[in-house]
Amino acid sequence: MAYTLSQFCKDANAILKSHPQAQALPKVAERLGELLVNPQFVAETFNDDTPAGRRELFHDPELDFYVLAHVQEGGKTGKPHSHGTSWAIYGNAKNLTEMTEYRRVNPETEENVVLEPSSKYALRPGETRSYGPNVIHSTAHPQKAWVIRVTGTDLDKLPRFHLRKQDRVLEKA
Ligand SMILES: [Fe+2]
């Protein structure tokens, strides 16, 4: 039987309760991958007329995690950011997300932040990745993409890292 949204939400709750976060997140990411390859789930969640932006599919009242559906416009590149103290899981349902993760290369004592890309990869349909708290990353969507994101809490309420004018990204050759 195809893996459904409600089963995913139940499994995510059970996994997060029974494992330490670092072990739980990759397991939840794996389940999200199963959900993303269920054509019925994708058809119920997105269609070509779904406007760009985000919609809440589920909120877990016990653990406070969210399942969000995003339609990303094509040709857009985001800036490096973290989700502060929250974790997040990203997965694609259509086209791809180009993901870059960064590490800080200057001392914490310096006011400005200097970042260097530490890994770059694409998330294609059915592919997912989990990010622990404070992992700095950026996304790009060369084409319009359908994305599911699971977040540990309501990210709009959290202070998070955004690149400022005095911060820099060192591009590796
Ligand atoms: Fe993000």
GROMACS .gro file of C-alpha atoms and ligand atoms in nm:
model
  174
    1MET     CA    1   0.000   0.000   0.000
    2ALA     CA    2   0.127   0.347  -0.082
    3TYR     CA    3   0.270   0.547   0.205
    4THR     CA    4   0.032   0.830   0.305
    5LEU     CA    5   0.073   1.171   0.469
    6SER     CA    6  -0.115   1.060   0.782
    7GLN     CA    7   0.106   0.753   0.816
    8PHE     CA    8   0.416   0.968   0.770
    9CYS     CA    9   0.299   1.209   1.042
   10LYS     CA   10   0.234   0.922   1.284
   11ASP     CA   11   0.571   0.764   1.206
   12ALA     CA   12   0.756   1.094   1.245
   13ASN     CA   13   0.597   1.144   1.589
   14ALA     CA   14   0.690   0.789   1.698
   15ILE     CA   15   1.047   0.810   1.564
   16LEU     CA   16   1.113   1.151   1.723
   17LYS     CA   17   0.987   1.024   2.059
   18SER     CA   18   1.187   0.704   2.061
   19HIS     CA   19   1.531   0.819   1.938
   20PRO     CA   20   1.776   1.097   2.017
   21GLN     CA   21   1.731   1.380   1.764
   22ALA     CA   22   2.052   1.311   1.569
   23GLN     CA   23   1.938   0.953   1.504
   24ALA     CA   24   1.571   1.036   1.456
   25LEU     CA   25   1.614   1.299   1.182
   26PRO     CA   26   1.771   1.072   0.916
   27LYS     CA   27   1.500   0.812   0.987
   28VAL     CA   28   1.223   1.070   0.943
   29ALA     CA   29   1.399   1.191   0.625
   30GLU     CA   30   1.392   0.835   0.491
   31ARG     CA   31   1.016   0.811   0.555
   32LEU     CA   32   0.964   1.148   0.385
   33GLY     CA   33   1.138   1.001   0.081
   34GLU     CA   34   0.879   0.720   0.073
   35LEU     CA   35   0.596   0.973   0.091
   36LEU     CA   36   0.743   1.181  -0.192
   37VAL     CA   37   0.738   0.887  -0.433
   38ASN     CA   38   0.368   0.819  -0.369
   39PRO     CA   39   0.211   0.972  -0.683
   40GLN     CA   40  -0.125   1.003  -0.510
   41PHE     CA   41   0.023   1.214  -0.230
   42VAL     CA   42   0.200   1.437  -0.483
   43ALA     CA   43  -0.119   1.476  -0.692
   44GLU     CA   44  -0.326   1.565  -0.383
   45THR     CA   45  -0.069   1.819  -0.265
   46PHE     CA   46   0.046   1.996  -0.580
   47ASN     CA   47  -0.067   2.073  -0.930
   48ASP     CA   48   0.059   2.304  -1.202
   49ASP     CA   49  -0.176   2.580  -1.085
   50THR     CA   50  -0.067   2.571  -0.719
   51PRO     CA   51   0.059   2.923  -0.654
   52ALA     CA   52   0.416   2.985  -0.537
   53GLY     CA   53   0.451   2.992  -0.160
   54ARG     CA   54   0.397   2.764   0.135
   55ARG     CA   55   0.106   2.573   0.279
   56GLU     CA   56   0.082   2.391   0.609
   57LEU     CA   57  -0.014   2.025   0.560
   58PHE     CA   58   0.017   1.916   0.921
   59HIS     CA   59   0.114   2.042   1.266
   60ASP     CA   60   0.192   1.795   1.543
   61PRO     CA   61   0.040   1.942   1.860
   62GLU     CA   62   0.246   1.718   2.085
   63LEU     CA   63   0.598   1.770   1.944
   64ASP     CA   64   0.530   2.095   1.752
   65PHE     CA   65   0.675   1.983   1.420
   66TYR     CA   66   0.525   2.106   1.091
   67VAL     CA   67   0.489   1.948   0.748
   68LEU     CA   68   0.491   2.223   0.485
   69ALA     CA   69   0.436   2.214   0.110
   70HIS     CA   70   0.631   2.474  -0.086
   71VAL     CA   71   0.602   2.572  -0.450
   72GLN     CA   72   0.933   2.735  -0.540
   73GLU     CA   73   0.951   2.965  -0.841
   74GLY     CA   74   1.214   2.872  -1.096
   75GLY     CA   75   1.531   3.076  -1.143
   76LYS     CA   76   1.567   3.173  -0.776
   77THR     CA   77   1.869   3.144  -0.549
   78GLY     CA   78   1.838   3.187  -0.173
   79LYS     CA   79   2.093   3.334   0.067
   80PRO     CA   80   2.276   3.134   0.332
   81HIS     CA   81   2.072   3.096   0.651
   82SER     CA   82   2.016   2.860   0.940
   83HIS     CA   83   1.695   2.772   1.119
   84GLY     CA   84   1.845   2.858   1.456
   85THR     CA   85   1.765   2.600   1.719
   86SER     CA   86   1.520   2.409   1.500
   87TRP     CA   87   1.595   2.110   1.283
   88ALA     CA   88   1.455   2.079   0.930
   89ILE     CA   89   1.415   1.811   0.666
   90TYR     CA   90   1.393   1.896   0.296
   91GLY     CA   91   1.265   1.674   0.017
   92ASN     CA   92   1.161   1.722  -0.344
   93ALA     CA   93   0.846   1.609  -0.521
   94LYS     CA   94   0.919   1.767  -0.861
   95ASN     CA   95   1.234   1.902  -1.024
   96LEU     CA   96   1.523   1.977  -0.793
   97THR     CA   97   1.659   2.177  -0.506
   98GLU     CA   98   2.027   2.268  -0.534
   99MET     CA   99   2.156   2.268  -0.178
  100THR     CA  100   2.477   2.418  -0.042
  101GLU     CA  101   2.592   2.370   0.318
  102TYR     CA  102   2.849   2.605   0.471
  103ARG     CA  103   3.101   2.608   0.752
  104ARG     CA  104   3.227   2.913   0.933
  105VAL     CA  105   3.599   2.964   0.871
  106ASN     CA  106   3.677   3.263   1.096
  107PRO     CA  107   3.683   3.263   1.479
  108GLU     CA  108   3.354   3.295   1.666
  109THR     CA  109   3.502   3.593   1.849
  110GLU     CA  110   3.502   3.802   1.529
  111GLU     CA  111   3.187   3.999   1.471
  112ASN     CA  112   3.157   3.932   1.102
  113VAL     CA  113   3.100   3.581   0.971
  114VAL     CA  114   3.304   3.426   0.692
  115LEU     CA  115   3.155   3.115   0.537
  116GLU     CA  116   3.292   2.854   0.304
  117PRO     CA  117   3.076   2.601   0.117
  118SER     CA  118   3.131   2.260   0.273
  119SER     CA  119   2.910   2.054   0.045
  120LYS     CA  120   2.691   2.097  -0.260
  121TYR     CA  121   2.438   1.853  -0.395
  122ALA     CA  122   2.096   1.833  -0.555
  123LEU     CA  123   1.778   1.691  -0.403
  124ARG     CA  124   1.568   1.530  -0.676
  125PRO     CA  125   1.220   1.374  -0.651
  126GLY     CA  126   1.212   1.129  -0.362
  127GLU     CA  127   1.546   1.250  -0.223
  128THR     CA  128   1.555   1.404   0.123
  129ARG     CA  129   1.809   1.539   0.369
  130SER     CA  130   1.791   1.634   0.735
  131TYR     CA  131   1.960   1.934   0.894
  132GLY     CA  132   2.029   1.966   1.264
  133PRO     CA  133   2.000   2.296   1.451
  134ASN     CA  134   2.221   2.582   1.329
  135VAL     CA  135   2.334   2.415   1.006
  136ILE     CA  136   2.390   2.700   0.759
  137HIS     CA  137   2.264   2.626   0.410
  138SER     CA  138   2.120   2.787   0.098
  139THR     CA  139   1.886   2.660  -0.169
  140ALA     CA  140   1.848   2.732  -0.537
  141HIS     CA  141   1.570   2.627  -0.774
  142PRO     CA  142   1.670   2.651  -1.140
  143GLN     CA  143   1.319   2.540  -1.240
  144LYS     CA  144   0.985   2.561  -1.061
  145ALA     CA  145   1.000   2.295  -0.789
  146TRP     CA  146   0.764   2.121  -0.551
  147VAL     CA  147   0.922   2.082  -0.209
  148ILE     CA  148   0.813   1.930   0.120
  149ARG     CA  149   0.980   2.063   0.430
  150VAL     CA  150   0.941   1.928   0.781
  151THR     CA  151   1.047   2.170   1.055
  152GLY     CA  152   1.094   2.111   1.428
  153THR     CA  153   0.879   2.413   1.519
  154ASP     CA  154   0.734   2.731   1.368
  155LEU     CA  155   1.049   2.880   1.216
  156ASP     CA  156   0.897   3.227   1.193
  157LYS     CA  157   0.917   3.252   1.572
  158LEU     CA  158   1.288   3.170   1.595
  159PRO     CA  159   1.593   3.392   1.568
  160ARG     CA  160   1.812   3.250   1.293
  161PHE     CA  161   2.126   3.327   1.107
  162HIS     CA  162   2.100   3.537   0.790
  163LEU     CA  163   2.389   3.671   0.591
  164ARG     CA  164   2.444   4.042   0.669
  165LYS     CA  165   2.634   4.308   0.475
  166GLN     CA  166   2.955   4.256   0.672
  167ASP     CA  167   2.944   3.876   0.630
  168ARG     CA  168   3.112   3.699   0.342
  169VAL     CA  169   3.100   3.374   0.154
  170LEU     CA  170   3.428   3.244   0.016
  171GLU     CA  171   3.360   3.063  -0.307
  172LYS     CA  172   3.577   2.760  -0.356
  173ALA     CA  173   3.732   2.714  -0.698
  174FE      FE  174   1.641   2.651   0.506
   0.00000   0.00000   0.00000
